[in-house]
GROMACS .gro file of C-alpha atoms in nm:
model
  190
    1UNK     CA    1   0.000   0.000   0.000
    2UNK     CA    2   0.117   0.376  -0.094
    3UNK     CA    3   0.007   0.650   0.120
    4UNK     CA    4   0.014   0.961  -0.148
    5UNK     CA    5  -0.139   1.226   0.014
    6UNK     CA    6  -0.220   1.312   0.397
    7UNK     CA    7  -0.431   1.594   0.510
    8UNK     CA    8  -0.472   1.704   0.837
    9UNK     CA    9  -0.646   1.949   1.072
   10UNK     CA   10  -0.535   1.864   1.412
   11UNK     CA   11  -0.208   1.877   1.625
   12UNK     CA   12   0.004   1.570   1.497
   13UNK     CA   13   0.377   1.687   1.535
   14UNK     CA   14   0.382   1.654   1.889
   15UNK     CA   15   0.372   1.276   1.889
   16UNK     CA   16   0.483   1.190   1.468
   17UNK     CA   17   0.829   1.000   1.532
   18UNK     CA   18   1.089   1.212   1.390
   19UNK     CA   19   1.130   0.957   1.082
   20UNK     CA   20   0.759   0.914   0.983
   21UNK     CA   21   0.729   1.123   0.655
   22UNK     CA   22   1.068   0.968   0.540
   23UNK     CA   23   0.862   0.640   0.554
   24UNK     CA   24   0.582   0.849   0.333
   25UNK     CA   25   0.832   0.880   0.047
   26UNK     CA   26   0.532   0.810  -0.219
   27UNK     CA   27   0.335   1.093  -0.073
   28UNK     CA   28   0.247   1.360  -0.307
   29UNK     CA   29   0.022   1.605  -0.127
   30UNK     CA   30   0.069   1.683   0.245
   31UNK     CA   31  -0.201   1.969   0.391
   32UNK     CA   32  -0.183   2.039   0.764
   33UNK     CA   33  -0.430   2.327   0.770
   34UNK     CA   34  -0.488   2.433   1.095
   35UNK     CA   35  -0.221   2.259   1.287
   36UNK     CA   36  -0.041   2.361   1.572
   37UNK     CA   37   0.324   2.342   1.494
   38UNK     CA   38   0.615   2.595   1.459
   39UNK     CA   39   0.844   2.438   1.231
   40UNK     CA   40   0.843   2.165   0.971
   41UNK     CA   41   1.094   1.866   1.027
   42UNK     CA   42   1.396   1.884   0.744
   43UNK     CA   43   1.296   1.538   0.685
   44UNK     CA   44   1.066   1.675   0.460
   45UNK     CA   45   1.304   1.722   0.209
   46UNK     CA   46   1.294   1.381   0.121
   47UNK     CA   47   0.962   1.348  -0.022
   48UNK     CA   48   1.073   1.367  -0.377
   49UNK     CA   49   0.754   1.304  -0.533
   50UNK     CA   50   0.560   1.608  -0.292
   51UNK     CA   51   0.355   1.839  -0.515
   52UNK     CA   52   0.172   1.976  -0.314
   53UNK     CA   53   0.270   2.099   0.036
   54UNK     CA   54   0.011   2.320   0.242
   55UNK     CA   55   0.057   2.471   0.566
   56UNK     CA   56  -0.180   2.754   0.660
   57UNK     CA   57  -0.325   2.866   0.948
   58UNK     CA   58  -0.067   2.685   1.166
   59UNK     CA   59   0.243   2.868   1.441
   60UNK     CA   60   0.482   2.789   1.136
   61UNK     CA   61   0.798   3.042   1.177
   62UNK     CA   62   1.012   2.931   0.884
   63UNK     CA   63   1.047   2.652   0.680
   64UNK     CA   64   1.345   2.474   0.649
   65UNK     CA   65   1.616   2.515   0.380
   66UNK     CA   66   1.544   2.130   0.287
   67UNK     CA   67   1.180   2.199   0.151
   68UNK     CA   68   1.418   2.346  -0.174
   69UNK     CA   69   1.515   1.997  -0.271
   70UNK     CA   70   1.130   1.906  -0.376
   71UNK     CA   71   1.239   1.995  -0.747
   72UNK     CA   72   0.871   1.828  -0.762
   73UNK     CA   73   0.674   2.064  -0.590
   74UNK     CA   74   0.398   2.268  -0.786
   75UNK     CA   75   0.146   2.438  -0.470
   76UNK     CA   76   0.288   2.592  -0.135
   77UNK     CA   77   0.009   2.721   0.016
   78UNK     CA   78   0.096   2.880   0.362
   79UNK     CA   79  -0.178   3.132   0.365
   80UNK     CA   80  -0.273   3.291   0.751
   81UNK     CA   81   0.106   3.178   0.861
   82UNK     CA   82   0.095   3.512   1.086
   83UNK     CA   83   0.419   3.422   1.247
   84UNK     CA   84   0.581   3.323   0.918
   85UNK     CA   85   0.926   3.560   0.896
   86UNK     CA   86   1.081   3.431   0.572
   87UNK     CA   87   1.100   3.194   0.324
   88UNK     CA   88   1.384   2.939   0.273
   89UNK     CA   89   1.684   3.153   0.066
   90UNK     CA   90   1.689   2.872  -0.163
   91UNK     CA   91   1.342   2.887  -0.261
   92UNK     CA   92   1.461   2.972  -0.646
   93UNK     CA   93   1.533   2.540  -0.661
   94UNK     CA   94   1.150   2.492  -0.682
   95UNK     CA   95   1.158   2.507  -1.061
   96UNK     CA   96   0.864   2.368  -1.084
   97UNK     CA   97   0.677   2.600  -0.865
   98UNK     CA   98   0.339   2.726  -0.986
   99UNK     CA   99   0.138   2.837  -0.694
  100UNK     CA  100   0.288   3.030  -0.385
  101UNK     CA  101   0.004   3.171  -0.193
  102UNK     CA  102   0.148   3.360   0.108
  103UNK     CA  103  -0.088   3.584   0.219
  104UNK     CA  104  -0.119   3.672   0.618
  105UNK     CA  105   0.216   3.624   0.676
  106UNK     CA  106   0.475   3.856   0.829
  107UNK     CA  107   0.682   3.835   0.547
  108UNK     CA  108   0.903   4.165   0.508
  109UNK     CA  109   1.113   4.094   0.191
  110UNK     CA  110   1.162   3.789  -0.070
  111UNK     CA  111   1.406   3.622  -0.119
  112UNK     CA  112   1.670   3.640  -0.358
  113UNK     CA  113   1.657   3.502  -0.721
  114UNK     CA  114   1.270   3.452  -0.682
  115UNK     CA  115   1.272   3.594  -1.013
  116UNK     CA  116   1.415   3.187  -1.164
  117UNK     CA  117   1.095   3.071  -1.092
  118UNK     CA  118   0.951   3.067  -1.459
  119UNK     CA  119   0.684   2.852  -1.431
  120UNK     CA  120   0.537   3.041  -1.134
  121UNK     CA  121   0.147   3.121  -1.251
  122UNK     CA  122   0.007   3.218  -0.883
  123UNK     CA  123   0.191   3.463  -0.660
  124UNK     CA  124  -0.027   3.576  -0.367
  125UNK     CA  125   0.207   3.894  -0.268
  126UNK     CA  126   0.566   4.038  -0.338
  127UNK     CA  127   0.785   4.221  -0.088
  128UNK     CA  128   0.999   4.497  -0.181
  129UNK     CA  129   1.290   4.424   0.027
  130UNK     CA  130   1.438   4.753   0.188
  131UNK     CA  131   1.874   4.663   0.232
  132UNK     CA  132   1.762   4.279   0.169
  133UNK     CA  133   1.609   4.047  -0.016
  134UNK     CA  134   1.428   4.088  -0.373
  135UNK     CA  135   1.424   4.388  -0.581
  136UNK     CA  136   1.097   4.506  -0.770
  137UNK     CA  137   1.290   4.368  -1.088
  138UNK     CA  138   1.270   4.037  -1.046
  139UNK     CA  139   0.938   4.021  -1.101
  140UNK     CA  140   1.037   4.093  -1.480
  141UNK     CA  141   1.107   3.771  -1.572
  142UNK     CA  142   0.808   3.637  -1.384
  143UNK     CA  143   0.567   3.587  -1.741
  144UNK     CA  144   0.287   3.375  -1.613
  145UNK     CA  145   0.138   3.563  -1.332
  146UNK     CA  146  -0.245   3.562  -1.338
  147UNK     CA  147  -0.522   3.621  -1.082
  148UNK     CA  148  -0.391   3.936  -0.864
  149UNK     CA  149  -0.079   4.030  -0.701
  150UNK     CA  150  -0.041   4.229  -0.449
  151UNK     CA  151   0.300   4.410  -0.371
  152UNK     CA  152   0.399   4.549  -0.074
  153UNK     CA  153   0.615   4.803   0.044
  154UNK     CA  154   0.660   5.026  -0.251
  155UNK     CA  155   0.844   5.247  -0.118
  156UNK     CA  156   1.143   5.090  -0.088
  157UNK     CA  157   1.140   5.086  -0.511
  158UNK     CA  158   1.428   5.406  -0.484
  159UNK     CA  159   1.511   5.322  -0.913
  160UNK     CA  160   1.248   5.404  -1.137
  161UNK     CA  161   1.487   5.139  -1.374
  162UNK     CA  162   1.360   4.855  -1.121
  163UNK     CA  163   0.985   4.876  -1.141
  164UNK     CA  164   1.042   4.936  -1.540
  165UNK     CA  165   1.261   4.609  -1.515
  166UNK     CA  166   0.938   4.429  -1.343
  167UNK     CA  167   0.741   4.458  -1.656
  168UNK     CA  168   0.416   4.505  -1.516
  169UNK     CA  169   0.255   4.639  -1.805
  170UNK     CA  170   0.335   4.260  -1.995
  171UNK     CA  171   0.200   4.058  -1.729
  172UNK     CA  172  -0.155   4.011  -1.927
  173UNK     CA  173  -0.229   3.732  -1.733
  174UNK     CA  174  -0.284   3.969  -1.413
  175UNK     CA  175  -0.684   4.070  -1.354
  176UNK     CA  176  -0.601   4.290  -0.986
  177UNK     CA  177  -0.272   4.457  -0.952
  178UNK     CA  178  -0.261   4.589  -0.528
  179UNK     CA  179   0.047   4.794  -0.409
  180UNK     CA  180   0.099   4.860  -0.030
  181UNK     CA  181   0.362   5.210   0.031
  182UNK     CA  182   0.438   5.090   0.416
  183UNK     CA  183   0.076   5.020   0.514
  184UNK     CA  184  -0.010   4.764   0.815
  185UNK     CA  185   0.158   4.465   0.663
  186UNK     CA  186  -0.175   4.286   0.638
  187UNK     CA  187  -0.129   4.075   0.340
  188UNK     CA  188  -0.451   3.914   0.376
  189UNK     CA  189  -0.601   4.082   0.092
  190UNK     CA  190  -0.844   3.842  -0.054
   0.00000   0.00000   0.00000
């Protein structure tokens, strides 16, 4: 028997032996909605054939750096992660990324190279980093946007060049466009 896909709305990391999901190598959609956790276990990383991975509403403060081996992985969903600080620097690996939904996190920047993730059709939100993180720009070679996007912290765009470089005006695929100059840093904008 292969166990491809687990879903879950309750507290399960308390008790799941530390080498549980490396015996769920099969699995190919893990959602733990609702759960109380603050961190994934790296072990994660070895679910090669994950395409899915959702997280939201749970205590999650980062993810580790070994969720950026799942060259498989197509959703991350981590939407109401309100203690969520930052994404793994690595994040770039997930070629085959096409839905990032991050809204209500605490996310203040993105990280670097975001822009190598071509086949990315679903970006929640973008954060202008201010000294860190991604520049306006690298949304340029993001083509396949649709739905909305909504990008925060404008202000910290101090080169016209960079938001010209973003190409906002070729991203067709977009219906909303929201930008955020230094509001609340609610990104729940649904």
């Amino acid at each position: 028997m292969q166990i491809r896909t687990i879903g879950t709305s309750i507290d399960m990391f308390d008790d799941m032996p530390n080498d549980l999901l490396t015996k769920l190598r099969y699995l190919r959609v893990l959602t733990l909605v609702g759960a109380y956790f603050y961190k994934l276990p790296d072990s994660i990383g070895e679910l090669k054939h994950l395409r899915s991975l959702e997280v939201s509403d749970t205590e999650i403060i980062r993810l580790p750096e070994s969720i950026c081996s799942l060259y498989n992985l197509q959703t991350l969903k981590l939407v109401g992660c309100y203690n969520l600080i930052e994404l793994p620097k690595d994040i770039h690996k997930l070629v085959n990324l096409r839905y990032l939904d991050i809204r209500g996190t605490c996310l203040k920047s993105m990280p670097l190279k975001i822009g190598e993730l071509k086949n990315l059709k679903k970006l929640s939100d973008f954060f202008v980093g201010e000294d860190h993180g991604s520049s306006i720009s690298e949304l340029g070679e993001l083509c396949n946007l649709h739905a909305s996007l909504f990008i925060h912290d404008i202000e910290h765009v101090v080169n016209y060049k960079d938001s010209e470089k973003a190409k906002l005006k070729e991203k067709y695929g977009l219906e909303k466009l929201s930008l955020d100059w230094g509001g609340s840093g609610d990104t729940d904008n649904s």
